[in-house]
mmCIF file with all atom_site columns, C-alpha atoms in Angstrom:
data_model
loop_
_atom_site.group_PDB
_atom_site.id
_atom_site.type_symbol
_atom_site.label_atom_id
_atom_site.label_alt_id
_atom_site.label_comp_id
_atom_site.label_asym_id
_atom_site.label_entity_id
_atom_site.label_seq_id
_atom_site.pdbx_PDB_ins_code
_atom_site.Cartn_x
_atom_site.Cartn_y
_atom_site.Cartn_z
_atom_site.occupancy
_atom_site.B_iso_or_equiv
_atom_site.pdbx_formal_charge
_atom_site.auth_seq_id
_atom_site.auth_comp_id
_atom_site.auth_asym_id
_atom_site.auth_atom_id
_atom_site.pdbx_PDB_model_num
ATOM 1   C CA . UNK A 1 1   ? 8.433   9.364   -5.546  1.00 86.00 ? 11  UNK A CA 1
ATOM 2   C CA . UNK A 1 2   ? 6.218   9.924   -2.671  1.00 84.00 ? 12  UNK A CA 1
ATOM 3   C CA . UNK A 1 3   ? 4.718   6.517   -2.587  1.00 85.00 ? 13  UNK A CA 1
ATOM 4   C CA . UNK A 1 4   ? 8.514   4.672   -3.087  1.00 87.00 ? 14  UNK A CA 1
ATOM 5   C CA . UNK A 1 5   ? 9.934   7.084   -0.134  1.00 92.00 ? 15  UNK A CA 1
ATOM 6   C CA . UNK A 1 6   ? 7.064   6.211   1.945   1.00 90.00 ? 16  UNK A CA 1
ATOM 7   C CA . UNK A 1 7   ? 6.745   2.811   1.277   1.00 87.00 ? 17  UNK A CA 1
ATOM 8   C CA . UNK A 1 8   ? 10.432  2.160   1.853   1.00 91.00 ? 18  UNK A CA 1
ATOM 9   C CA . UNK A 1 9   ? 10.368  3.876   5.203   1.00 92.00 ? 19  UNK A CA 1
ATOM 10  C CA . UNK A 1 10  ? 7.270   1.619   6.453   1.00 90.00 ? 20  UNK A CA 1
ATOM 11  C CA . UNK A 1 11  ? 8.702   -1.236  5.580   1.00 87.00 ? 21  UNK A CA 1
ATOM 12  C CA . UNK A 1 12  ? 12.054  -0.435  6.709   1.00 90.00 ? 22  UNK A CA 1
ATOM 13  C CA . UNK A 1 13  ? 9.977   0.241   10.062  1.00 91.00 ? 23  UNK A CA 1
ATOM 14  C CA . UNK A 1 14  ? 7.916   -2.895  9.708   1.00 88.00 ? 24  UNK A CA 1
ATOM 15  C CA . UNK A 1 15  ? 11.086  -4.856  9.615   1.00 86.00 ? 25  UNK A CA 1
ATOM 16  C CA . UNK A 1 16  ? 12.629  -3.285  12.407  1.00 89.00 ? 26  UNK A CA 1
ATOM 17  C CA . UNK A 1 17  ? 9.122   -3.699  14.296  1.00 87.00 ? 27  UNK A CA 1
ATOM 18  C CA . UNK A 1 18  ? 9.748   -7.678  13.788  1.00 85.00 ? 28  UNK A CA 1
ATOM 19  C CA . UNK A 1 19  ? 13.493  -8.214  14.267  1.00 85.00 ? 29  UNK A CA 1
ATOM 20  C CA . UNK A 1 20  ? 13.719  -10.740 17.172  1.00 81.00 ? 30  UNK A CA 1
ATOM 21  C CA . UNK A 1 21  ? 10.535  -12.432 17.008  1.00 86.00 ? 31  UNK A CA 1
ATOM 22  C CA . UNK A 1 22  ? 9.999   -15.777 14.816  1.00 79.00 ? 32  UNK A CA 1
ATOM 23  C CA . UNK A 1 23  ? 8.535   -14.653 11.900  1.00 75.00 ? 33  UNK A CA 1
ATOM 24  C CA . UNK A 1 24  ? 9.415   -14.438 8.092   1.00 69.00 ? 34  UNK A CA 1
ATOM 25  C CA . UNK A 1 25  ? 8.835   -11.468 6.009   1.00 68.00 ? 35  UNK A CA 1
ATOM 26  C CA . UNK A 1 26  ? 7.742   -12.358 2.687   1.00 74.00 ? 36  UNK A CA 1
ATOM 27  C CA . UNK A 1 27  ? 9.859   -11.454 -0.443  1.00 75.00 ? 37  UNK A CA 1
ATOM 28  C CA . UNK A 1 28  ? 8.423   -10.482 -4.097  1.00 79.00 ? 38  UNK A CA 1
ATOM 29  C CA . UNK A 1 29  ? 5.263   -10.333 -4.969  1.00 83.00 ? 39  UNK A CA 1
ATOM 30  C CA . UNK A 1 30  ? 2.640   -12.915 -4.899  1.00 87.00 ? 40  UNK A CA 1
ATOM 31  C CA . UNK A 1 31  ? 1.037   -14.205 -8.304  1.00 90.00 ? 41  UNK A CA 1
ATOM 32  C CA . UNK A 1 32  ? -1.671  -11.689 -8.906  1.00 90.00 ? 42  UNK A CA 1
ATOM 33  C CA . UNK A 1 33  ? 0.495   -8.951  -7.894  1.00 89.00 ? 43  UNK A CA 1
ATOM 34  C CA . UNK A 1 34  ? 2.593   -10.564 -10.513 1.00 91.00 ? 44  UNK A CA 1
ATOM 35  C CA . UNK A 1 35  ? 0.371   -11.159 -13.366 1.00 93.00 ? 45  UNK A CA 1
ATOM 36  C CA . UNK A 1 36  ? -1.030  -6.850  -12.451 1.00 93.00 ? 46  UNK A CA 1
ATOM 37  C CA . UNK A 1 37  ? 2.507   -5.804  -12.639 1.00 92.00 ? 47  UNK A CA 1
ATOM 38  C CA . UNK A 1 38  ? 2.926   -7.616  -15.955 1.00 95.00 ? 48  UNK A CA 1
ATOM 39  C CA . UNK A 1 39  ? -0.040  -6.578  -17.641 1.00 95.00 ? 49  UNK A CA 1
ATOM 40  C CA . UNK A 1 40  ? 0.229   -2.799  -16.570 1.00 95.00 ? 50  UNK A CA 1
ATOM 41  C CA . UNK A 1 41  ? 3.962   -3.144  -18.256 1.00 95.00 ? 51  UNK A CA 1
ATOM 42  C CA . UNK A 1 42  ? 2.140   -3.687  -21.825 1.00 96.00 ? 52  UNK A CA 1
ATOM 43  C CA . UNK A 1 43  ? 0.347   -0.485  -21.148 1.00 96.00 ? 53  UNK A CA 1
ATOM 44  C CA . UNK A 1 44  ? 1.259   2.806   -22.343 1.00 95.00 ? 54  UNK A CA 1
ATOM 45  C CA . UNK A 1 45  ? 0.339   6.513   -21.820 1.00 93.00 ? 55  UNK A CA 1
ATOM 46  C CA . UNK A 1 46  ? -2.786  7.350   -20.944 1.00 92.00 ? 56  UNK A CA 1
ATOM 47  C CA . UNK A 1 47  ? -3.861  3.894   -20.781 1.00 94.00 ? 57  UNK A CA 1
ATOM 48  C CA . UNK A 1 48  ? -1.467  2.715   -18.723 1.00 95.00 ? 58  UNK A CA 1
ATOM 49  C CA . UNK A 1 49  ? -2.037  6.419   -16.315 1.00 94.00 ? 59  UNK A CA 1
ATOM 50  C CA . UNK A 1 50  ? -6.023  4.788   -15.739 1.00 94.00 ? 60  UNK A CA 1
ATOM 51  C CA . UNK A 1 51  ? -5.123  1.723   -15.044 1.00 95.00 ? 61  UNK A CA 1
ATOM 52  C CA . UNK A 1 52  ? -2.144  2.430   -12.839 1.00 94.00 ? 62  UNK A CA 1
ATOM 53  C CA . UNK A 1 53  ? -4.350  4.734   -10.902 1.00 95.00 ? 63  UNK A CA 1
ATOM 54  C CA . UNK A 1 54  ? -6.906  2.166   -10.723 1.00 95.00 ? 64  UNK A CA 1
ATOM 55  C CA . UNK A 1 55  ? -4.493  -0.186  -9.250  1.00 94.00 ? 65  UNK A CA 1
ATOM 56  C CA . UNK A 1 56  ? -3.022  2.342   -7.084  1.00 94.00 ? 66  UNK A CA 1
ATOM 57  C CA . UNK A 1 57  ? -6.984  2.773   -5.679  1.00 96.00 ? 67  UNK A CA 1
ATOM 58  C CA . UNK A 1 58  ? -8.089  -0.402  -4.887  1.00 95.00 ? 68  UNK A CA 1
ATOM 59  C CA . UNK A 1 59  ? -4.597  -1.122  -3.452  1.00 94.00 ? 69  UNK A CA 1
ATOM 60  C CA . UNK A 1 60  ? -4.971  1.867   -0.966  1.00 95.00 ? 70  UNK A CA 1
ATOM 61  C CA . UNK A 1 61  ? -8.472  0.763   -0.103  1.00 97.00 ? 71  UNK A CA 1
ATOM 62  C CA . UNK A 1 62  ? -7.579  -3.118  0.723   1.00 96.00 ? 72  UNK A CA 1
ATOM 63  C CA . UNK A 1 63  ? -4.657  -2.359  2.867   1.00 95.00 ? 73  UNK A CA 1
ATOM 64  C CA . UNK A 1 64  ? -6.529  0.983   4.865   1.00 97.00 ? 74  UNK A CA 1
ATOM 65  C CA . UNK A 1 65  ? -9.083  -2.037  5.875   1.00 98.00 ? 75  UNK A CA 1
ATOM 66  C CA . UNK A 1 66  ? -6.488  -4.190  7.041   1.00 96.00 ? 76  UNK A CA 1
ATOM 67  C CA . UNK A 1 67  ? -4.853  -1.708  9.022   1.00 96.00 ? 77  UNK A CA 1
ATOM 68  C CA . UNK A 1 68  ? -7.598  -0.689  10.483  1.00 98.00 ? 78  UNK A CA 1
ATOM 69  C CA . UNK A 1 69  ? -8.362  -3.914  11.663  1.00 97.00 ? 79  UNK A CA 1
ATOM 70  C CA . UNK A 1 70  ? -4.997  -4.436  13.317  1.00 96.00 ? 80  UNK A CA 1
ATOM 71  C CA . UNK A 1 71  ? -5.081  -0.703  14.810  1.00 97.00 ? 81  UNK A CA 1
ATOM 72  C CA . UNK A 1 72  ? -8.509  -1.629  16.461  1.00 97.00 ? 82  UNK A CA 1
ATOM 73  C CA . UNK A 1 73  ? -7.971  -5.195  16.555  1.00 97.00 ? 83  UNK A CA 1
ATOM 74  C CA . UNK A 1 74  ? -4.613  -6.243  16.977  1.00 94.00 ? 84  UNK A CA 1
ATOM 75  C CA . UNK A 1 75  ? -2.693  -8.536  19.704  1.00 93.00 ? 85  UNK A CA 1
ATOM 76  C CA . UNK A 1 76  ? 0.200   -6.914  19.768  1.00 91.00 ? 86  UNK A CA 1
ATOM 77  C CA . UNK A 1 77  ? 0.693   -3.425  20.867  1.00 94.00 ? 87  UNK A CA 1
ATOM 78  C CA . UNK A 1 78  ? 3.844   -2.748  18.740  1.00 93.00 ? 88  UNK A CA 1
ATOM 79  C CA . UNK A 1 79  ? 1.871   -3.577  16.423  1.00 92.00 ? 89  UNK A CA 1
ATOM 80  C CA . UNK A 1 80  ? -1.368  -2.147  16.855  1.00 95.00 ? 90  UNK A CA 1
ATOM 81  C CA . UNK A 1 81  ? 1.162   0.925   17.128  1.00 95.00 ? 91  UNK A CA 1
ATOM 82  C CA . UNK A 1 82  ? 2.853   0.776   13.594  1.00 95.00 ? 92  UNK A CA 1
ATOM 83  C CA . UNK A 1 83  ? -0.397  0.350   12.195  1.00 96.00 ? 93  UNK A CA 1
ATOM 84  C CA . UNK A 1 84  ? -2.385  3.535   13.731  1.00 97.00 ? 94  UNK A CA 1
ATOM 85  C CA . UNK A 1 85  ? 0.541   5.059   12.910  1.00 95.00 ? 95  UNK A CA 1
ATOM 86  C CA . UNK A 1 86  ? 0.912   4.254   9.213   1.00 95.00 ? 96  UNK A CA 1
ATOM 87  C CA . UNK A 1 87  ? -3.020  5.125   8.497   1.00 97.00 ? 97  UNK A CA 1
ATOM 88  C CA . UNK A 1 88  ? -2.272  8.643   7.771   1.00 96.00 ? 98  UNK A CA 1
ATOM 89  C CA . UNK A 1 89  ? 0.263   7.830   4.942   1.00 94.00 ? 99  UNK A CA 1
ATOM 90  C CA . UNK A 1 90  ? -2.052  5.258   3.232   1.00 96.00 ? 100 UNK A CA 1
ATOM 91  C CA . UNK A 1 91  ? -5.087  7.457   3.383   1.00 97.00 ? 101 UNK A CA 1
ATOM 92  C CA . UNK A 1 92  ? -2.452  10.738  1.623   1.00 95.00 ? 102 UNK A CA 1
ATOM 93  C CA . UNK A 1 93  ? -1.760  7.896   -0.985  1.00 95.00 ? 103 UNK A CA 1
ATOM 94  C CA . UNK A 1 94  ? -5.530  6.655   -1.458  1.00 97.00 ? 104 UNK A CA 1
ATOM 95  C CA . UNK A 1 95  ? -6.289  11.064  -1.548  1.00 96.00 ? 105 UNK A CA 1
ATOM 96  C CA . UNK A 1 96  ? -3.438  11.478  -3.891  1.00 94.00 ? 106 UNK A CA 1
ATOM 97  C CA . UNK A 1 97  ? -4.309  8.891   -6.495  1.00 94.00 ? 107 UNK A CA 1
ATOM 98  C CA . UNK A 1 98  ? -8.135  9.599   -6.243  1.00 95.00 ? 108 UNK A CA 1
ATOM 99  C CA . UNK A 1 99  ? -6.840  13.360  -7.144  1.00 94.00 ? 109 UNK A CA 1
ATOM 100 C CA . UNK A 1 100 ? -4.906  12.067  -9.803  1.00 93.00 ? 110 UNK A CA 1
ATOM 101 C CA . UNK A 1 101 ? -7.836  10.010  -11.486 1.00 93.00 ? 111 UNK A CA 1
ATOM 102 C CA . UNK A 1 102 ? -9.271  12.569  -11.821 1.00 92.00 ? 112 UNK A CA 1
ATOM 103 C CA . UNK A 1 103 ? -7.506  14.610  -14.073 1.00 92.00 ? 113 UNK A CA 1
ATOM 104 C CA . UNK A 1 104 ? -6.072  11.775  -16.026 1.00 87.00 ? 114 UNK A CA 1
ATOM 105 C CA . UNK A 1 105 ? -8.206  12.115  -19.799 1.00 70.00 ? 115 UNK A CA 1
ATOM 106 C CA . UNK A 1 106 ? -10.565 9.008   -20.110 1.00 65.00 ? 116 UNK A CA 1
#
């Protein structure tokens, strides 16, 4: 629930952020996000808890470098902004799944 609310209100922020200028946001999910999503959906229980987690981790990870990069590296001070900003939500998420790996049974 965290995750969704937080997620929601970023990009709900994001979209705000680029109202006006020339630029499309991208809808779905691209193909490996695609192919992860459907082979998570043919696990169950504590299977699907790992790998979910896993997922969850490496997701985290990937998108606290990117951000990163844009808060340090960015062209755009809005920008630079929103992503500064949103590193202390995606670091709770990376904590809160690394705290949840760890009590899911292996």
């Amino acid at each position: 629930t965290m995750i969704v609310k937080d997620h929601k209100a970023s990009g709900d922020q994001l979209t705000e952020l680029l109202k006006g200028r020339k630029l499309a946001i991208a809808a779905g999910f691209d193909k490996e996000t695609k192919d992860e999503v459907k082979r998570l959906g043919k696990l169950v229980g504590n299977e699907f808890d790992q790998a979910y987690l896993q997922c969850m981790m490496k997701g985290h990870k990937e998108a606290i470098a990117i951000f990163e990069n844009q808060a340090k590296n960015g062209r755009e001070e809005d920008i630079r902004t929103y992503a500064k900003e949103s590193l202390p939500h995606l670091r709770k998420h990376l904590s809160k799944a690394e705290e949840l790996a760890k009590t899911v049974q292996k």
